Amino acid sequence: MARLGSQAKAGFYPTPDTVCELLKSKIIFELEKGARLLDPCCGKGKTLSRLADGVPNLTTCGIELDHQRAHEARSRLTKVLWGDALTEMQISPNAFGLMYLNPPYDDGVSDGAKSQRLEVQFLRRYLGTLQQGGYLVQVIPYYVLKHCAKTLSRHFKAPVIIGFPEDEFQAFKQCIVVGRKRMAKKEQADMTQEYLEELAAMEPDEFLSAVNRLDLVAEKAFCIPAPAKPLTTFRARNIDPLEAIPFVRKAGILKNVLAELTPRRNNEIRPLTPLENGHLALMLAGGYMNGAIEKDGRQLVIKGVVHKSEKVINVRENDSGEGSITCHRL
Ligand SMILES: C[S@@+](CC[C@H](N)C(=O)[O-])C[C@H]1O[C@@H](n2cnc3c(N)ncnc32)[C@H](O)[C@@H]1O
């Protein structure tokens, strides 16, 4: 968790506002009847909500590891899950028409000899949630293209690579990959992979002049498909206390549970027969007695610890496995 925590802190490079504006104006997402959008690393939800701004019938879904940011994103997006997007989420496949993916830029945690950049881990993990014909908009440092090249070239036909505007490019050397999900034939996939690897090997200046820059690119419209499948599952395995507490309060469960667990004051117990030592011990251990008793007119306090031990004295079992075990409490 320490590693994840530092990833969340250090990995918060929100898409710059200027890039967001340009993305919105240059890359126009046309919609067939409504669409579902996913950002698996949504931060405060600003970028996805900006892309969806003014477009009717959209469902915007986000996931965020940092609790505070996830909380803030809830005010902007339709649904937000809090937790580790790589390991804790259960999400219906083929459910999204657009995936905006600006993941943390880092080496993955090494498992022995093999470790994979986080950008690739996120791409592979969320590929299945994008429907066929849906669009990926991925923001990564351009030199990471070499790590993503194989997956991008197999699953997206001729993805378009766009450079950040020069000023914004300087900090993290990012580019935008826009790709439509469609299996590519091997020959074409090999060519695309080679092209992406070549771009990744370039010097930063060379890269910027080899690709279209977002501020210079001509307007382009991409048609985001309507959802092909319902989003039946979109949940985290963990429970977010900020979401759970209002439910628990509203349902009054907590009050009932506390009432059941708290021994009642002045609770008079009138057993039908005198209590045996075992009964007393269990009631003490369960918190139903405070240990004060009266015996032969004297006030006594019972103190001690409770052990429960049993001795098996008989085991019977028939051929079909049914049977009985007789024990004696000691
Ligand atoms: C580069 S920022 C992107 C924020 C936003 N999508 C944007 O473009 O403005 C990456 C975000 O991913 C979050 N993050 C890092 N590791 C994560 C994980 N394993 N699961 C979910 N979110 C994660 C970070 O907390 C951070 O907010």
Coordinates of C-alpha atoms and ligand atoms in Angstrom, one line a residue:
M1 CA 0.0 0.0 0.0
A2 CA 3.0 2.3 0.7
R3 CA 4.0 1.9 -2.9
L4 CA 0.4 2.5 -4.1
G5 CA 0.1 5.6 -1.9
S6 CA 3.2 7.1 -3.3
Q7 CA 2.0 6.3 -6.8
A8 CA -1.2 8.2 -6.1
K9 CA 0.7 11.2 -4.7
A10 CA 3.5 11.4 -7.2
G11 CA 1.4 10.3 -10.1
F12 CA -1.0 13.1 -10.1
Y13 CA -0.3 14.9 -13.3
P14 CA -3.7 16.2 -14.3
T15 CA -4.1 16.9 -18.0
P16 CA -3.2 20.6 -18.4
D17 CA -6.3 22.9 -18.9
T18 CA -5.0 24.1 -22.3
V19 CA -4.7 20.5 -23.5
C20 CA -8.2 19.7 -22.2
E21 CA -9.6 22.7 -24.1
L22 CA -7.7 21.7 -27.3
L23 CA -8.8 18.1 -27.0
K24 CA -12.4 19.3 -26.6
S25 CA -12.2 21.7 -29.6
K26 CA -10.0 19.7 -32.0
I27 CA -11.1 16.2 -31.3
I28 CA -14.8 16.3 -31.6
F29 CA -16.6 13.3 -30.2
E30 CA -19.8 12.8 -32.1
L31 CA -22.3 10.6 -30.4
E32 CA -24.8 8.1 -31.6
K33 CA -27.6 7.9 -29.1
G34 CA -25.8 8.6 -25.8
A35 CA -22.5 7.0 -24.8
R36 CA -20.6 5.7 -21.8
L37 CA -17.1 7.1 -21.0
L38 CA -14.5 5.7 -18.6
D39 CA -11.4 7.2 -17.0
P40 CA -9.7 4.5 -14.9
C41 CA -7.3 7.1 -13.3
C42 CA -9.7 10.0 -13.1
G43 CA -8.0 12.2 -10.5
K44 CA -10.5 14.9 -9.6
G45 CA -12.7 14.0 -12.6
K46 CA -12.0 17.3 -14.3
T47 CA -10.7 16.0 -17.6
L48 CA -13.5 13.5 -18.3
S49 CA -16.2 16.0 -17.2
R50 CA -14.7 18.6 -19.5
L51 CA -14.7 16.2 -22.5
A52 CA -18.3 15.3 -21.7
D53 CA -19.3 18.9 -21.1
G54 CA -22.4 20.0 -23.1
V55 CA -23.0 16.6 -24.7
P56 CA -26.3 15.0 -23.8
N57 CA -27.0 11.5 -22.7
L58 CA -23.5 10.7 -21.4
T59 CA -22.6 8.5 -18.5
T60 CA -19.2 9.3 -17.1
C61 CA -17.5 6.7 -15.0
G62 CA -14.2 7.2 -13.1
I63 CA -11.8 5.3 -10.8
E64 CA -9.3 6.9 -8.5
L65 CA -6.9 5.6 -5.9
D66 CA -6.6 8.8 -3.9
H67 CA -9.6 9.0 -1.5
Q68 CA -9.8 12.8 -1.5
R69 CA -9.6 13.1 -5.2
A70 CA -12.2 10.3 -5.7
H71 CA -14.5 12.2 -3.4
E72 CA -14.1 15.4 -5.4
A73 CA -14.6 13.5 -8.7
R74 CA -18.0 12.4 -7.5
S75 CA -19.3 15.9 -7.8
R76 CA -18.3 15.9 -11.5
L77 CA -18.9 12.4 -12.8
T78 CA -21.9 10.1 -12.9
K79 CA -20.2 7.2 -11.0
V80 CA -16.8 7.1 -9.3
L81 CA -15.1 4.1 -7.6
W82 CA -12.4 4.5 -5.0
G83 CA -9.5 2.0 -5.0
D84 CA -6.7 0.4 -7.0
A85 CA -7.9 0.3 -10.6
L86 CA -5.5 -2.5 -11.4
T87 CA -6.5 -5.0 -8.7
E88 CA -9.7 -4.1 -7.0
M89 CA -12.3 -3.4 -9.7
Q90 CA -15.0 -5.6 -11.2
I91 CA -16.3 -4.0 -14.4
S92 CA -18.4 -5.4 -17.3
P93 CA -16.5 -6.0 -20.5
N94 CA -17.2 -4.1 -23.7
A95 CA -19.3 -1.5 -21.9
F96 CA -17.6 1.8 -22.8
G97 CA -17.5 3.7 -26.1
L98 CA -14.6 6.0 -25.0
M99 CA -11.8 5.4 -22.6
Y100 CA -9.6 8.4 -21.5
L101 CA -6.5 6.9 -20.0
N102 CA -3.9 9.2 -18.4
P103 CA -2.3 6.7 -16.0
P104 CA 0.6 7.2 -13.6
Y105 CA 4.0 7.3 -15.4
D106 CA 6.2 4.8 -13.7
D107 CA 7.9 1.4 -13.7
G108 CA 5.6 -1.3 -12.4
V109 CA 6.3 -3.2 -9.2
S110 CA 8.9 -5.8 -10.1
D111 CA 7.8 -9.4 -9.8
G112 CA 11.2 -11.1 -10.0
A113 CA 12.8 -10.5 -13.3
K114 CA 9.6 -9.3 -15.0
S115 CA 8.2 -5.8 -14.5
Q116 CA 6.0 -3.9 -16.7
R117 CA 5.5 -0.1 -17.0
L118 CA 2.3 1.0 -15.3
E119 CA 1.1 2.7 -18.6
V120 CA 1.1 -0.8 -20.2
Q121 CA -0.5 -2.5 -17.2
F122 CA -3.4 0.0 -17.3
L123 CA -3.8 -0.3 -21.0
R124 CA -4.0 -4.1 -20.9
R125 CA -6.2 -4.2 -17.8
Y126 CA -8.8 -1.8 -19.3
L127 CA -8.7 -2.9 -23.0
G128 CA -11.5 -5.4 -22.4
T129 CA -13.8 -2.7 -21.0
L130 CA -13.8 -0.8 -24.3
Q131 CA -16.3 -2.0 -26.8
Q132 CA -15.4 -2.9 -30.4
G133 CA -15.4 0.3 -32.4
G134 CA -14.9 2.4 -29.2
Y135 CA -12.2 5.0 -28.9
L136 CA -9.1 5.1 -26.7
V137 CA -7.6 8.4 -25.8
Q138 CA -4.3 7.6 -24.0
V139 CA -2.0 10.2 -22.6
I140 CA 1.6 9.0 -22.0
P141 CA 5.2 10.1 -22.3
Y142 CA 6.1 9.5 -26.0
Y143 CA 9.1 7.3 -25.1
V144 CA 6.7 4.9 -23.4
L145 CA 5.1 4.2 -26.9
K146 CA 7.8 1.5 -27.2
H147 CA 6.3 -0.4 -24.3
C148 CA 2.7 0.0 -25.5
A149 CA 3.4 -0.6 -29.2
K150 CA 2.6 -4.3 -29.3
T151 CA -0.8 -3.9 -27.6
L152 CA -1.8 -0.7 -29.4
S153 CA -0.9 -2.1 -32.8
R154 CA -2.8 -5.4 -32.3
H155 CA -6.0 -3.9 -30.9
F156 CA -6.2 -0.6 -32.7
K157 CA -6.1 0.0 -36.4
A158 CA -3.6 2.7 -37.3
P159 CA -3.7 4.7 -34.0
V160 CA -3.1 8.4 -34.4
I161 CA -0.2 9.9 -32.4
I162 CA -0.5 13.6 -31.5
G163 CA 2.1 15.6 -29.6
F164 CA 1.3 17.9 -26.7
P165 CA 1.7 21.7 -27.5
E166 CA 5.3 22.6 -27.2
D167 CA 5.0 24.4 -23.8
E168 CA 3.2 21.6 -22.1
F169 CA 5.4 19.0 -23.8
Q170 CA 8.5 20.1 -21.9
A171 CA 7.5 18.8 -18.4
F172 CA 6.7 15.1 -19.1
K173 CA 7.1 14.8 -22.9
Q174 CA 3.6 13.5 -23.4
C175 CA 1.7 12.5 -26.5
I176 CA -1.9 11.6 -27.1
V177 CA -2.8 8.3 -28.7
V178 CA -6.2 8.2 -30.3
G179 CA -7.2 4.7 -31.6
R180 CA -10.4 2.9 -32.6
K181 CA -10.6 -0.6 -31.2
R182 CA -10.5 -3.0 -34.0
M183 CA -8.3 -6.1 -34.4
A184 CA -5.6 -5.3 -37.0
K185 CA -4.3 -7.9 -39.5
K186 CA -0.8 -9.1 -38.6
E187 CA 0.9 -7.3 -41.4
Q188 CA -0.6 -4.0 -40.6
A189 CA -0.1 -4.6 -36.8
D190 CA 3.7 -5.2 -37.4
M191 CA 4.0 -2.0 -39.4
T192 CA 2.2 0.0 -36.8
Q193 CA 4.4 -1.5 -34.0
E194 CA 7.5 -0.6 -35.9
Y195 CA 6.3 3.0 -36.5
L196 CA 5.5 3.4 -32.8
E197 CA 8.8 2.0 -31.7
E198 CA 10.6 4.4 -34.1
L199 CA 8.8 7.4 -32.7
A200 CA 9.7 6.3 -29.1
A201 CA 13.4 6.1 -30.0
M202 CA 13.5 9.7 -31.3
E203 CA 14.9 12.7 -29.5
P204 CA 12.1 14.9 -28.1
D205 CA 12.5 17.7 -30.7
E206 CA 12.6 15.1 -33.5
F207 CA 9.5 13.5 -32.1
L208 CA 7.5 16.8 -32.0
S209 CA 8.3 17.5 -35.6
A210 CA 7.5 14.0 -36.7
V211 CA 3.9 14.0 -35.4
N212 CA 0.9 16.3 -35.5
R213 CA 0.8 18.7 -32.6
L214 CA -2.5 19.1 -30.8
D215 CA -2.5 22.9 -31.2
L216 CA -1.8 22.7 -34.9
V217 CA -3.8 19.6 -35.9
A218 CA -6.9 20.2 -38.0
E219 CA -10.3 19.6 -36.4
K220 CA -11.2 15.9 -36.4
A221 CA -14.4 14.2 -35.5
F222 CA -14.6 10.8 -34.0
C223 CA -17.9 9.1 -33.7
I224 CA -18.3 7.5 -30.2
P225 CA -20.6 4.5 -30.5
A226 CA -23.7 4.0 -28.4
P227 CA -23.3 1.4 -25.7
A228 CA -23.4 -2.1 -27.1
K229 CA -23.8 -3.8 -23.8
P230 CA -25.3 -2.8 -20.4
L231 CA -23.0 -1.8 -17.6
T232 CA -24.2 -4.5 -15.3
T233 CA -21.1 -4.5 -13.1
F234 CA -19.1 -1.4 -12.0
R235 CA -17.9 -1.9 -8.5
A236 CA -14.9 -2.0 -6.2
R237 CA -14.1 -4.9 -4.0
N238 CA -13.3 -2.6 -1.1
I239 CA -15.9 -0.5 0.7
D240 CA -15.6 3.3 0.6
P241 CA -16.5 4.5 4.1
L242 CA -17.7 7.9 2.7
E243 CA -20.3 6.1 0.6
A244 CA -21.2 3.4 3.2
I245 CA -21.8 5.6 6.2
P246 CA -24.8 7.5 4.8
F247 CA -26.4 4.2 3.8
V248 CA -25.8 2.6 7.2
R249 CA -27.2 5.8 8.9
K250 CA -30.2 5.9 6.7
A251 CA -31.0 2.2 7.2
G252 CA -30.7 2.5 11.0
I253 CA -28.6 -0.6 11.0
L254 CA -25.9 0.8 13.2
K255 CA -28.4 1.8 15.9
N256 CA -29.9 -1.7 16.0
V257 CA -26.5 -3.5 16.0
L258 CA -25.3 -1.3 18.9
A259 CA -28.5 -1.9 20.8
E260 CA -28.1 -5.7 20.3
L261 CA -24.4 -5.7 21.3
T262 CA -24.8 -3.5 24.4
P263 CA -25.9 -5.4 27.5
R264 CA -29.1 -3.9 28.8
R265 CA -29.0 -2.2 32.2
N266 CA -31.2 -3.6 34.9
N267 CA -31.8 -6.6 32.8
E268 CA -33.3 -9.1 35.2
I269 CA -32.6 -12.7 34.4
R270 CA -34.9 -15.2 36.0
P271 CA -33.7 -18.7 35.1
L272 CA -36.1 -21.6 35.5
T273 CA -33.5 -23.7 37.3
P274 CA -30.5 -22.6 39.3
L275 CA -27.6 -21.7 37.1
E276 CA -24.7 -24.1 36.8
N277 CA -21.1 -22.8 36.8
G278 CA -20.9 -23.3 33.0
H279 CA -23.9 -21.0 32.5
L280 CA -22.5 -18.4 34.7
A281 CA -19.1 -18.5 32.9
L282 CA -20.8 -18.1 29.5
M283 CA -22.9 -15.2 30.6
L284 CA -19.9 -13.5 32.1
A285 CA -17.9 -14.0 29.0
G286 CA -20.7 -12.8 26.8
G287 CA -21.1 -9.6 28.8
Y288 CA -24.6 -10.4 30.1
M289 CA -23.4 -10.2 33.7
N290 CA -21.2 -7.8 35.5
G291 CA -19.8 -10.4 37.9
A292 CA -21.7 -9.3 41.0
I293 CA -23.7 -12.0 42.6
E294 CA -25.4 -12.7 45.9
K295 CA -24.8 -16.0 47.7
D296 CA -26.0 -17.0 51.1
G297 CA -26.8 -13.3 51.9
R298 CA -23.3 -12.2 50.9
Q299 CA -22.3 -9.9 48.0
L300 CA -19.6 -11.6 45.9
V301 CA -17.8 -10.5 42.7
I302 CA -16.8 -13.2 40.3
K303 CA -13.5 -12.6 38.4
G304 CA -11.6 -14.8 36.1
V305 CA -11.1 -16.0 32.6
V306 CA -13.3 -18.3 30.6
H307 CA -12.0 -21.4 28.7
K308 CA -14.2 -23.7 26.8
S309 CA -13.0 -27.2 26.3
E310 CA -14.7 -30.3 25.0
K311 CA -13.9 -33.9 25.0
V312 CA -15.1 -36.1 22.2
I313 CA -16.4 -39.3 23.6
N314 CA -18.2 -40.9 20.7
V315 CA -18.1 -40.6 16.8
R316 CA -20.6 -42.4 14.6
E317 CA -20.6 -42.3 10.9
N318 CA -22.5 -44.4 8.3
D319 CA -21.5 -45.3 4.8
S320 CA -22.9 -42.1 3.2
G321 CA -21.0 -39.9 5.6
E322 CA -23.9 -39.0 7.9
G323 CA -23.3 -39.4 11.6
S324 CA -23.0 -37.8 15.0
I325 CA -20.3 -36.7 17.4
T326 CA -20.9 -36.7 21.1
C327 CA -18.9 -34.4 23.3
H328 CA -18.8 -33.6 26.9
R329 CA -18.1 -30.1 28.2
L330 CA -15.3 -30.2 30.8
Ligands
LIG1 C1 -1.8 11.4 -14.4 S1 -3.1 11.6 -13.2 C2 -4.5 11.7 -14.3 C3 -5.7 12.5 -13.7 C4 -6.8 12.7 -14.7 N1 -7.2 11.6 -15.4 C5 -6.4 13.8 -15.7 O1 -6.0 13.4 -16.8 O2 -6.4 14.9 -15.4 C6 -3.2 9.9 -12.7 C7 -4.1 9.6 -11.5 O3 -4.2 8.2 -11.4 C8 -4.3 7.9 -10.0 N2 -3.8 6.6 -9.7 C9 -2.5 6.2 -9.6 N3 -2.4 4.8 -9.4 C10 -3.7 4.4 -9.5 C11 -4.3 3.1 -9.3 N4 -3.6 2.0 -9.1 N5 -5.7 3.0 -9.4 C12 -6.4 4.1 -9.6 N6 -5.9 5.4 -9.8 C13 -4.6 5.5 -9.7 C14 -3.5 9.0 -9.3 O4 -3.9 9.2 -8.0 C15 -3.8 10.2 -10.2 O5 -4.8 10.9 -9.7

